[in-house]
Coordinates of C-alpha atoms and ligand atoms in Angstrom, one line a residue:
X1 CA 7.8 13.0 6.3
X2 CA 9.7 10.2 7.1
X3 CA 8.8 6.7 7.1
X4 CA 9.7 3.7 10.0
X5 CA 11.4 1.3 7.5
X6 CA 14.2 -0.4 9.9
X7 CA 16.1 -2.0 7.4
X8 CA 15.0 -5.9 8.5
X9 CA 13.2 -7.7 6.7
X10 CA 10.1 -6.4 7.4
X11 CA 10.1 -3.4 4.8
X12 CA 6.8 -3.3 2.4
X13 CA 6.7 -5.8 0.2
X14 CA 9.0 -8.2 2.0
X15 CA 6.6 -8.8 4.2
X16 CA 3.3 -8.5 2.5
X17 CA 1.1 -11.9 2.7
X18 CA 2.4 -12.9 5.6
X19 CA -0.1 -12.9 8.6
X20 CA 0.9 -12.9 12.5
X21 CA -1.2 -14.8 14.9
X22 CA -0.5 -12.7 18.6
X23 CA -1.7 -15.7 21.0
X24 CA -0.8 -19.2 20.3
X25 CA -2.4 -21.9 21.9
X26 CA -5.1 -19.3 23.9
X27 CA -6.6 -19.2 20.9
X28 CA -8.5 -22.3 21.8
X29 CA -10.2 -20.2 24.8
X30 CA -12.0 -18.0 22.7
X31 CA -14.9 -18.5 20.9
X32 CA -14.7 -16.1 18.1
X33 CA -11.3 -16.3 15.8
X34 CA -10.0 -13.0 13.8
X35 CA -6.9 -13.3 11.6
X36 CA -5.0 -10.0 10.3
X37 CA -2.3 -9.5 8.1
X38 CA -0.4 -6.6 8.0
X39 CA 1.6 -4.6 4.9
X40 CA 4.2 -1.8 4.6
X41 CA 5.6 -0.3 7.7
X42 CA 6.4 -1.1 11.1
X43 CA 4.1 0.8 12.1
X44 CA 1.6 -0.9 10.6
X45 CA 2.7 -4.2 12.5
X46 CA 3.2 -2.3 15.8
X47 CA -0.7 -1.1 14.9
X48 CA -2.0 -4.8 14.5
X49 CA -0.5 -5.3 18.0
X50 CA -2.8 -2.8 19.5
X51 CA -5.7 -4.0 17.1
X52 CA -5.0 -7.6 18.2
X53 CA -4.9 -5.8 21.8
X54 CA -8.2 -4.3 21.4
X55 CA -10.0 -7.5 19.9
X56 CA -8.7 -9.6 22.9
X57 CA -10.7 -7.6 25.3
X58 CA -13.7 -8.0 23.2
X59 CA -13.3 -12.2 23.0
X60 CA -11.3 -12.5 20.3
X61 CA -8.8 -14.9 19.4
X62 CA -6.1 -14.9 17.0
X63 CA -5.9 -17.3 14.6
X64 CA -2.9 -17.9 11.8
X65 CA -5.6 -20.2 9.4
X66 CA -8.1 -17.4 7.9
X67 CA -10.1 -20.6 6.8
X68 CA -11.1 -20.9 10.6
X69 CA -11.6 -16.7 11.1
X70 CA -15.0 -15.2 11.7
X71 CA -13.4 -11.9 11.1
X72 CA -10.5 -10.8 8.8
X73 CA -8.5 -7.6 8.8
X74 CA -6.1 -6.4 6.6
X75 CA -3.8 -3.6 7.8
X76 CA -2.8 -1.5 4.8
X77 CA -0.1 0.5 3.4
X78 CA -0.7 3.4 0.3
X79 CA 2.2 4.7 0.3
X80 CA 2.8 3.5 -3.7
X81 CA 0.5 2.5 -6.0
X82 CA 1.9 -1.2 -6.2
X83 CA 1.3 -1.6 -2.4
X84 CA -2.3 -0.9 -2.8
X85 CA -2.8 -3.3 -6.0
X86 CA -0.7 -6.1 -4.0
X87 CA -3.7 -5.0 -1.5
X88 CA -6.6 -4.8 -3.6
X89 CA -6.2 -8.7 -5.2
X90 CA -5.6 -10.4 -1.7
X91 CA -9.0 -8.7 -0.6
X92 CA -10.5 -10.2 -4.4
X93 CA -9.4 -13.4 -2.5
X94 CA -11.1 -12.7 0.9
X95 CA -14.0 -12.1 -1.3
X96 CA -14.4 -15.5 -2.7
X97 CA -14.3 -17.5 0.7
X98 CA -17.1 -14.8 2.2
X99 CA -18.9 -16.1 -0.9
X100 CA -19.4 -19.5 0.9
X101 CA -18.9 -18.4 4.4
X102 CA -21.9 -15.5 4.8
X103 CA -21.3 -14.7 7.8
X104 CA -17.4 -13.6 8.0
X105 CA -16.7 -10.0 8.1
X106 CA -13.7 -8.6 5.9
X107 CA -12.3 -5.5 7.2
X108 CA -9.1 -3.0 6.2
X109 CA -7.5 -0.8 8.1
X110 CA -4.6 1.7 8.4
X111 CA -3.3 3.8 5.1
X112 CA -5.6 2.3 2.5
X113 CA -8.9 2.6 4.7
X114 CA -7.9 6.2 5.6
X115 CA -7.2 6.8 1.8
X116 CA -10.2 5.3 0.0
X117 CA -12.5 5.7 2.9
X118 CA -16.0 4.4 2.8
X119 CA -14.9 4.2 -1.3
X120 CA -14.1 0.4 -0.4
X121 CA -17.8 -0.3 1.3
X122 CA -20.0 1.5 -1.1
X123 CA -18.9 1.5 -4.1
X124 CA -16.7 -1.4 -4.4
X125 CA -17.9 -3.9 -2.1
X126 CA -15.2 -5.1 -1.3
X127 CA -15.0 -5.0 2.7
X128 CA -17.7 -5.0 5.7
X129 CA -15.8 -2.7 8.0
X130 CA -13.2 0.4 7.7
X131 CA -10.9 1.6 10.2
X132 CA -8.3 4.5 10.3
X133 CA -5.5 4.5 11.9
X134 CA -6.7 6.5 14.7
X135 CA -9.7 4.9 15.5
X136 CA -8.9 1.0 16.6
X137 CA -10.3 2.1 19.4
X138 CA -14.5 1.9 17.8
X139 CA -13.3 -1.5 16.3
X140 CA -15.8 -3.5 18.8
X141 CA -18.9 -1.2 17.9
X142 CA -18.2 -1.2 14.6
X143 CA -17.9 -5.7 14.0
X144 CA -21.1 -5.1 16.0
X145 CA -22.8 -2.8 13.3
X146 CA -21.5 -4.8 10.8
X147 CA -22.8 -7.8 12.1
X148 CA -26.6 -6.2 11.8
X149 CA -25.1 -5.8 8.3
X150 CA -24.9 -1.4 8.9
X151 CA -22.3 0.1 7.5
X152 CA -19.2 0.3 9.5
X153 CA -16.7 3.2 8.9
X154 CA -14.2 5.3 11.0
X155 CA -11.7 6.9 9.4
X156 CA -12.2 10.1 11.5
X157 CA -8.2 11.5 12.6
X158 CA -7.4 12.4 15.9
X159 CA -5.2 15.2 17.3
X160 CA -4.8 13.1 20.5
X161 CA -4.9 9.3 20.2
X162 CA -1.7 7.8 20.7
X163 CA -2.7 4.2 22.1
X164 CA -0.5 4.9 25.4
X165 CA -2.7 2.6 27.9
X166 CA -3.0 -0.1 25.1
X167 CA -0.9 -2.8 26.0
X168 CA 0.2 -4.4 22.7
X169 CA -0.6 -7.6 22.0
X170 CA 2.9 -9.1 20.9
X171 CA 2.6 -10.8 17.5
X172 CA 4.7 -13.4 15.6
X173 CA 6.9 -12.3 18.6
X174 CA 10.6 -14.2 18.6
X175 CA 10.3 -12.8 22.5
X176 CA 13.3 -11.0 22.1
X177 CA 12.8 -7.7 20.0
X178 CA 9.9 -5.5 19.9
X179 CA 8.7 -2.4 18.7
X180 CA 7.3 0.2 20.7
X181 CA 5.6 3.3 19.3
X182 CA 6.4 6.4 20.9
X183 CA 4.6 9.0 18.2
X184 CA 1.7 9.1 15.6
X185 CA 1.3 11.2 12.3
X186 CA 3.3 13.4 10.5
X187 CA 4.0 17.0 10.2
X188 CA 6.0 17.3 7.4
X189 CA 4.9 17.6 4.1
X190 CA 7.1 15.6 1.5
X191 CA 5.4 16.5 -1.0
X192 CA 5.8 12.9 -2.8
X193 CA 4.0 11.6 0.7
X194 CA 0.6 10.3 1.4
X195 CA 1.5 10.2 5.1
X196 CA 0.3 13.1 6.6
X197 CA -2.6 12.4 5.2
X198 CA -3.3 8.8 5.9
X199 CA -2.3 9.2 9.6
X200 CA -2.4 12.7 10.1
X201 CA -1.0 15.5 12.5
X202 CA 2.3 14.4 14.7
X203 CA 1.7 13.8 18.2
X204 CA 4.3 12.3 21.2
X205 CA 3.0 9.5 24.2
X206 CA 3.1 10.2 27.4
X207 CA 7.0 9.2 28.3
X208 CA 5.9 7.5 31.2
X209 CA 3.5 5.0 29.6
X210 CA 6.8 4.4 26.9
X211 CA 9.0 3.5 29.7
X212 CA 6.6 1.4 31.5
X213 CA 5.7 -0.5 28.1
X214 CA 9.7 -0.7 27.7
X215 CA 10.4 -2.0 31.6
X216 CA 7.6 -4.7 31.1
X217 CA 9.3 -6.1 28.1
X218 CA 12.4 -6.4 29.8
X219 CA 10.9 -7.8 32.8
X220 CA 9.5 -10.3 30.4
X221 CA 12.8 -11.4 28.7
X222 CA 12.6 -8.9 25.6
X223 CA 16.4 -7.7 25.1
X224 CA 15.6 -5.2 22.2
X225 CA 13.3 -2.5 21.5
X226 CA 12.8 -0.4 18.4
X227 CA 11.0 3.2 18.9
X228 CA 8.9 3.5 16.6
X229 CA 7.5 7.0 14.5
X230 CA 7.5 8.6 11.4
X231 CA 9.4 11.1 12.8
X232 CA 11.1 10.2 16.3
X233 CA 13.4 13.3 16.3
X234 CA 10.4 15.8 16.9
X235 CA 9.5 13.6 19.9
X236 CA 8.2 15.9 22.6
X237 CA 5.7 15.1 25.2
X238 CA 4.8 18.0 27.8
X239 CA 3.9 16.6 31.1
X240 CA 1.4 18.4 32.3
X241 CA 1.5 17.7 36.2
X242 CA 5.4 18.0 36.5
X243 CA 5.5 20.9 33.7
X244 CA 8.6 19.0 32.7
X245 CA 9.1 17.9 28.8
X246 CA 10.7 15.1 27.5
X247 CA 12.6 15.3 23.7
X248 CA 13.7 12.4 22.0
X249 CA 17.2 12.7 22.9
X250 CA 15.8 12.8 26.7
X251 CA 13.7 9.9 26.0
X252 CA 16.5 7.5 24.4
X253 CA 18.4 8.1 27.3
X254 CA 15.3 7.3 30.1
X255 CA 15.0 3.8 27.9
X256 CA 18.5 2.8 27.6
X257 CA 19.0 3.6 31.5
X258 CA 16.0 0.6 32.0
X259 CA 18.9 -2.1 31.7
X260 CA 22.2 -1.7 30.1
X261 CA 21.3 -5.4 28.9
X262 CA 18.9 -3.8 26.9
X263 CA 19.3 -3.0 23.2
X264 CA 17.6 0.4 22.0
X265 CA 17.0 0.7 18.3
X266 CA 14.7 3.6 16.6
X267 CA 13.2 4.4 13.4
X268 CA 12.7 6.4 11.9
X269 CA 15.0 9.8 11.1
X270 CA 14.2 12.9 9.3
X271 CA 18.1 14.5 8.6
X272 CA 16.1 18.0 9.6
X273 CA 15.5 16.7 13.0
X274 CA 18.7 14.7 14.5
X275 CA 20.5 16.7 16.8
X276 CA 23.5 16.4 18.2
X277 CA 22.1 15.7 21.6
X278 CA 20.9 12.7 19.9
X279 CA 24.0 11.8 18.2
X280 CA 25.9 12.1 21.9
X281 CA 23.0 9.8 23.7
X282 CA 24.0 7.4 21.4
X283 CA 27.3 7.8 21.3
X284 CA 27.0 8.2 25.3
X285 CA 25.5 4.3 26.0
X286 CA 27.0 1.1 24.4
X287 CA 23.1 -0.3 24.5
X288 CA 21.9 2.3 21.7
X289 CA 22.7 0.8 18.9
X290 CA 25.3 2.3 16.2
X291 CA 22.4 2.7 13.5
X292 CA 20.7 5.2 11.5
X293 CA 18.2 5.1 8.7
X294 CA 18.4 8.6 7.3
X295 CA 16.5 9.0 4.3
X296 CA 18.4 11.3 1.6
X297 CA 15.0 10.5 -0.8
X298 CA 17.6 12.1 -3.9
X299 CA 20.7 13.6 -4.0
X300 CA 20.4 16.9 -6.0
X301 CA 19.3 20.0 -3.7
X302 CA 16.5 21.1 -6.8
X303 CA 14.6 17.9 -6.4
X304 CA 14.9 18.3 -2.5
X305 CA 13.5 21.7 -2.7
X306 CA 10.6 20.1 -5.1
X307 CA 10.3 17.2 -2.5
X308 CA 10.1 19.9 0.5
X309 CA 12.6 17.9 2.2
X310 CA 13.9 21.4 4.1
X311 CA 17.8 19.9 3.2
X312 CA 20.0 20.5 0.6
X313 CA 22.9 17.5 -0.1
X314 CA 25.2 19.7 1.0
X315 CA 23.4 19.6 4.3
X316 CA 22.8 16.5 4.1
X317 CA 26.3 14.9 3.8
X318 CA 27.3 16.8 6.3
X319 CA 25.0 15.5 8.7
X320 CA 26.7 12.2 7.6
X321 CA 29.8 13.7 8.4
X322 CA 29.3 14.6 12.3
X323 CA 27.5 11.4 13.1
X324 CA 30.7 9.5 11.4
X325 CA 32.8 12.3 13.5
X326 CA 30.6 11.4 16.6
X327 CA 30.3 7.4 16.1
X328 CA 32.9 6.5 13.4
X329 CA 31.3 3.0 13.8
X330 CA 27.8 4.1 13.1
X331 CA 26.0 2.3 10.3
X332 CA 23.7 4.5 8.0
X333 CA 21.0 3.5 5.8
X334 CA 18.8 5.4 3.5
X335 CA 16.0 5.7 1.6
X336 CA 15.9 6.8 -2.0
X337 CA 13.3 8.1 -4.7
X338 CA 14.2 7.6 -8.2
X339 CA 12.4 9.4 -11.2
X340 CA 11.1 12.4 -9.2
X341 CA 8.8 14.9 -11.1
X342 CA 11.5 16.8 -13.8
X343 CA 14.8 14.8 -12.3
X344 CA 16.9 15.0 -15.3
X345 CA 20.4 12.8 -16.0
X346 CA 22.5 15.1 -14.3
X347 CA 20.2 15.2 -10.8
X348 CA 20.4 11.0 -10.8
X349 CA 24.0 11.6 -11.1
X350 CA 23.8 13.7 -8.0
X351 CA 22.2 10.7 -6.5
X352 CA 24.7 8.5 -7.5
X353 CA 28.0 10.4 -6.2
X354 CA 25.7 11.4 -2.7
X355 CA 26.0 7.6 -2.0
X356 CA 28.9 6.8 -3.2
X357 CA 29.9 10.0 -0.6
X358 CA 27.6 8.6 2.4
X359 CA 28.8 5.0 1.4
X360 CA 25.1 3.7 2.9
X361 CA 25.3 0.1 4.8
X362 CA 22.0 -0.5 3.4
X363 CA 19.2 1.3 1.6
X364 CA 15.6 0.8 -0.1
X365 CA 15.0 2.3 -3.3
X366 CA 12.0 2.9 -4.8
X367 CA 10.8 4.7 -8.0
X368 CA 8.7 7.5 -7.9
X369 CA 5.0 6.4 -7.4
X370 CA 2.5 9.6 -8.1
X371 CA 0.0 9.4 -4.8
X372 CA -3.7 11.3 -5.4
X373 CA -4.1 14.1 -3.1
X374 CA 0.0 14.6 -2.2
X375 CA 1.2 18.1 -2.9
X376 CA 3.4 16.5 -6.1
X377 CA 0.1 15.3 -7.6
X378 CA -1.4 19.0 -7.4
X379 CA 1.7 21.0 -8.3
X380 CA 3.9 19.1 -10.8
X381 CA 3.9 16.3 -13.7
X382 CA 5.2 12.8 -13.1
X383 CA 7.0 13.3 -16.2
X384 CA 10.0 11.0 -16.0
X385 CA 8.7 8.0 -18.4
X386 CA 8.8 4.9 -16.5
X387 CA 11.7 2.4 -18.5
X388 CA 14.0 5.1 -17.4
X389 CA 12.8 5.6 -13.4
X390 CA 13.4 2.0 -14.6
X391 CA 16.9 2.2 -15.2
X392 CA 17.6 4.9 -13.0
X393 CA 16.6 2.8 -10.1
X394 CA 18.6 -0.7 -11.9
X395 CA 22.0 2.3 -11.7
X396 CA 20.8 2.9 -8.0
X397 CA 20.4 -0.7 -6.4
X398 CA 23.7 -1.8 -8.7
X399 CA 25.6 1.2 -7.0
X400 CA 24.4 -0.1 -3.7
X401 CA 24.8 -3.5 -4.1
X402 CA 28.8 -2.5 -4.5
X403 CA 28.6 -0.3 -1.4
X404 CA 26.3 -2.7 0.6
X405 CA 29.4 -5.7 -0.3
X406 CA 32.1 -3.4 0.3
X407 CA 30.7 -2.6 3.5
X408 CA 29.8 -6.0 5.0
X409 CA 33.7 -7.6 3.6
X410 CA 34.9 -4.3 5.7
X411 CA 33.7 -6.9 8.8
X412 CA 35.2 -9.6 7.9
X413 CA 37.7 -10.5 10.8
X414 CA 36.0 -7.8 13.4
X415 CA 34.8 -9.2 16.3
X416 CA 31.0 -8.2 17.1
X417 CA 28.8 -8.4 20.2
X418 CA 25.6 -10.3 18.9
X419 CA 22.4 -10.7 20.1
X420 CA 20.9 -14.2 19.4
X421 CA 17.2 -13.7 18.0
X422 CA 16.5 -17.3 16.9
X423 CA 17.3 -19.9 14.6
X424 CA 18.9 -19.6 11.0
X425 CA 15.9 -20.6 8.6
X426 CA 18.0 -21.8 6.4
X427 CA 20.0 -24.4 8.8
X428 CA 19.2 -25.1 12.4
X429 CA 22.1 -26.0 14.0
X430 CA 22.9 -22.1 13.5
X431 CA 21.7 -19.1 15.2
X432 CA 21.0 -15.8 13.6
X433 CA 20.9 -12.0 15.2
X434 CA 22.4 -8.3 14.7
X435 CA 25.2 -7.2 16.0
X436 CA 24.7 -3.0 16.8
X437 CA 25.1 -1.5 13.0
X438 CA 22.0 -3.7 12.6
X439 CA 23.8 -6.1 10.3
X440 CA 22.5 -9.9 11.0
X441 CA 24.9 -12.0 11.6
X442 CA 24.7 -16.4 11.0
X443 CA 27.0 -18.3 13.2
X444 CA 26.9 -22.4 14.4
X445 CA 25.5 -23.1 17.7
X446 CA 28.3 -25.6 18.2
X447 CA 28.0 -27.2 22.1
X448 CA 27.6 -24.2 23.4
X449 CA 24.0 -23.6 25.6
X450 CA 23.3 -20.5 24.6
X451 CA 19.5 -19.1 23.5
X452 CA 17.6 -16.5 21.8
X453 CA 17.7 -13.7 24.0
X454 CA 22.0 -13.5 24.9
X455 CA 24.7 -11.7 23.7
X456 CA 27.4 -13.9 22.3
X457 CA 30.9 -12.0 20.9
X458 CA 31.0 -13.4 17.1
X459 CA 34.2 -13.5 14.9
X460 CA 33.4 -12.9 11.5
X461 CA 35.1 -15.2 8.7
X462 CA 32.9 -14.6 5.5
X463 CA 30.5 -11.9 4.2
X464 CA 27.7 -11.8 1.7
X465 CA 25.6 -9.2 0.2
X466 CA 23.6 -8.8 3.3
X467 CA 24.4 -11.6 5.8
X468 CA 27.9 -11.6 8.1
X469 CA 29.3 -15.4 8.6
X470 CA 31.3 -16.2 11.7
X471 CA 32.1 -18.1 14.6
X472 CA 31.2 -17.9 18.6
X473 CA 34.2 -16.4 20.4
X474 CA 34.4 -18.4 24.1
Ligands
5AD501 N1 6.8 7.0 -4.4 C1 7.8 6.3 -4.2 N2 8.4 6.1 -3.0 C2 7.8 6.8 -1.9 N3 8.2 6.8 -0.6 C3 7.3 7.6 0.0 N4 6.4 8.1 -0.9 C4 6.7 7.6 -2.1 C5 6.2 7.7 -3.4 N5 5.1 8.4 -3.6 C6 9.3 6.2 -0.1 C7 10.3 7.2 0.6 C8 10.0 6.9 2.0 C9 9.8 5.4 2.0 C10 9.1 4.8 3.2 O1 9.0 5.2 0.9 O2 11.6 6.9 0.2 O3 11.1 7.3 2.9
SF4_502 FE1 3.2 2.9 6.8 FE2 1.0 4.1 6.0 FE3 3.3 4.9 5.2 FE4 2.5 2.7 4.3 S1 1.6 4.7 3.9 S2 4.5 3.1 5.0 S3 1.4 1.9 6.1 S4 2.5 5.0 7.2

């Protein structure tokens, strides 16, 4: 499998504890207040959209105060152990205020509920309602058992549900990018993955629903959109009354012909699965952005083949190769596993020199995390001791950290088309955005009346680690 980490901010942990509120001042209207946070992928945020969606209908309003919430969700991630402890002690908290507040219902969805199932009700106490990720849908019946104080679990998988007539519910929106998810589930079996368990088989939405959700954001002002699914390359949806099908390379072109003012983005890639139709779609329109998260997970064909990642590095770098060959200015990203069941010195070498080889824009790096259940748990030992996935991983993000400055001082004097998102949070007389490699990009507002939502041409001056510093071009 292949997860939907765009590298933003948003990955995992960077986001965890924050919560989103998806209506501001309607809020007041309603009568009952529900307040969600969300952890781990984007998918997991573009899930609490449709959740937020969902409660909306039923007379709920979001709230960003839990203090003031009748009902609290958490949307969860399991795909490592730490995600689910960071988890497990903010629910400890949610706890305490239902101690003195009787009456508010604590529910978890996504991953974690799908995982530990009606575990989390029973036997731990911990939450009033549990949802899977394919059943949002029986959220309203279920707050209604739970409110008789029944037990209120559905973490049943679907081969269907895709959300497609849902309109999401933007949340913590900057009105300018959003995500749109265009498949669920996951067929591929990594075997380090919980994935294709928590969110089970891969299915596509109907292509029609996608490009009305995407025309409708434009209309709106939204300049940006992110397609989102584990695996967006193995996007096919079969339309029944035109017998017609749609693949992913068919469907990035239907979005980015909506506006050429429009930015596409996806996420995320499984190297099996690009094809070069892809790689010439994007190549093909100046609004699909030059940026690819393609997670190598390691860099030594054994643990690949002990991952059942399908590649070898040799196949994998030269994947690299044609879409530098294709779009010399396409920024890649990766994801990397460190400390993989047997990996010895020499296969964390191989990891090393694959990078330095792909010469990654980005990456997140994780050690390896044993999941219960995966097909790694059942077959081999998580043997590698942990001070040296330690310092495998410390050689990894070093390495990176070189290749991540090398890349962004590579800008410095370019000239990039950017597309304001907002304000700097560090200084507001600057704005902040991306340019197309995905690379986010701080610049002064000077007199100019620009806002969040145009494309200004930025010069760069300055470059650290992960931010580009430059100057509005008239
Ligand atoms: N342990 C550590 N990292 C994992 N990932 C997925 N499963 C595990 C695990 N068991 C990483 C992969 C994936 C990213 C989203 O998380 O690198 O691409
Ligand atoms: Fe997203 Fe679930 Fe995977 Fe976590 S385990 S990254 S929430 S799909």
């Amino acid at each position: 499998m292949n997860m939907l980490e765009i590298p933003t901010k948003t990955h995992d942990e960077s986001r965890q504890g924050e919560a989103y509120t998806p209506v501001g001042e309607e809020s007041v209207l309603f009568s009952k207040k529900f307040y969600i946070e969300s952890y781990g992928c984007q998918m997991n945020f573009s899930d609490s959209e449709i959740v937020a969606s969902i409660l909306h209908q039923e007379g709920f309003g979001a709230t960003k105060h839990f203090e003031e919430a009748s009902l609290i969700l958490l949307n969860t991630c399991s795909i490592r152990e730490k995600a689910e402890q960071t988890i497990r002690k903010r629910l400890t908290e949610f706890r305490k205020t239902k101690e003195k507040k009787p009456d508010l219902l604590i529910g978890i969805l996504g991953c974690m509920a799908e995982r530990l199932k009606a575990k989390l009700l029973e036997e731990e106490k911990l939450v009033d309602i549990v949802v899977g990720p394919d059943a949002y849908r029986s959220l309203p019946t279920l707050i209604a058992e739970a409110e008789t104080g029944q037990k209120a679990v559905n973490v049943l998988l679907s081969r269907e549900e895709t959300y497609a007539d849902i309109s999401p519910i933007r949340i913590d929106s900057n009105g300018v990018t959003a995500f749109v998810s265009i498949m669920r589930g996951c067929n591929n079996m990594c075997s380090f993955c919980v994935v294709p368990f928590t969110r089970g088989r891969e299915r596509s939405r109907n292509a029609d629903s996608i490009l009305a959700e995407v025309q409708d954001l434009f209309n709106r002002g939204f300049k940006e959109v992110t397609l989102l699914g584990q695996n967006v390359d193995s996007y096919h949806w079969y339309n029944e009354s035109t017998k017609t099908s749609v693949n992913f390379a068919e469907l990035l072109e239907k979005v980015a012909l909506i506006s050429p003012l429009l930015r596409v983005r996806f996420s995320t890639s499984h190297p099996k699965d690009i094809t070069d139709d892809v790689l010439f779609t994007m190549a093909k329109y100046k609004n699909i952005c030059k940026y690819i998260h393609l997670p190598i997970q390691s860099g030594n064909s054994r643990i690949l083949q002990l991952m059942n990642r399908t590649y070898s590095r040799e196949w994998y770098l030269a994947k690299v190769d044609r879409i530098k060959a294709i779009m010399p200015d396409c920024a890649i990203s990766t994801d990397i596993i460190t400390g993989f069941c047997s990996e010895t010195e020499a296969d964390h070498q191989d990891t090393l020199t694959a990078m330095q080889y792909a010469q990654y824009d980005y990456a997140y790096m994780f050690f390896y995390s044993e999941r219960p259940g995966t097909l790694a748990a059942k077959r081999f030992t998580d043997d590698v001791p942990e001070e040296v996935k330690k310092r495998r991983l410390q050689e990894i993000i070093q390495l990176q950290n070189e290749l991540s400055k090398k890349s962004y001082t590579n800008d410095i004097g370019k000239t990039f088309e950017v597309l304001i998102e907002g304000e700097s949070k560090k200084d507001s007389t600057h704005w902040k955005g991306r340019n197309s490699q995905n690379k986010m990009l701080v610049f002064p507002k000077k007199n100019y009346t620009y806002k969040p939502g145009d494309y200004v041409q930025v010069y760069v001056q300055d470059a650290t680690q992960a931010t580009l510093l430059g100057e509005i071009i008239a």
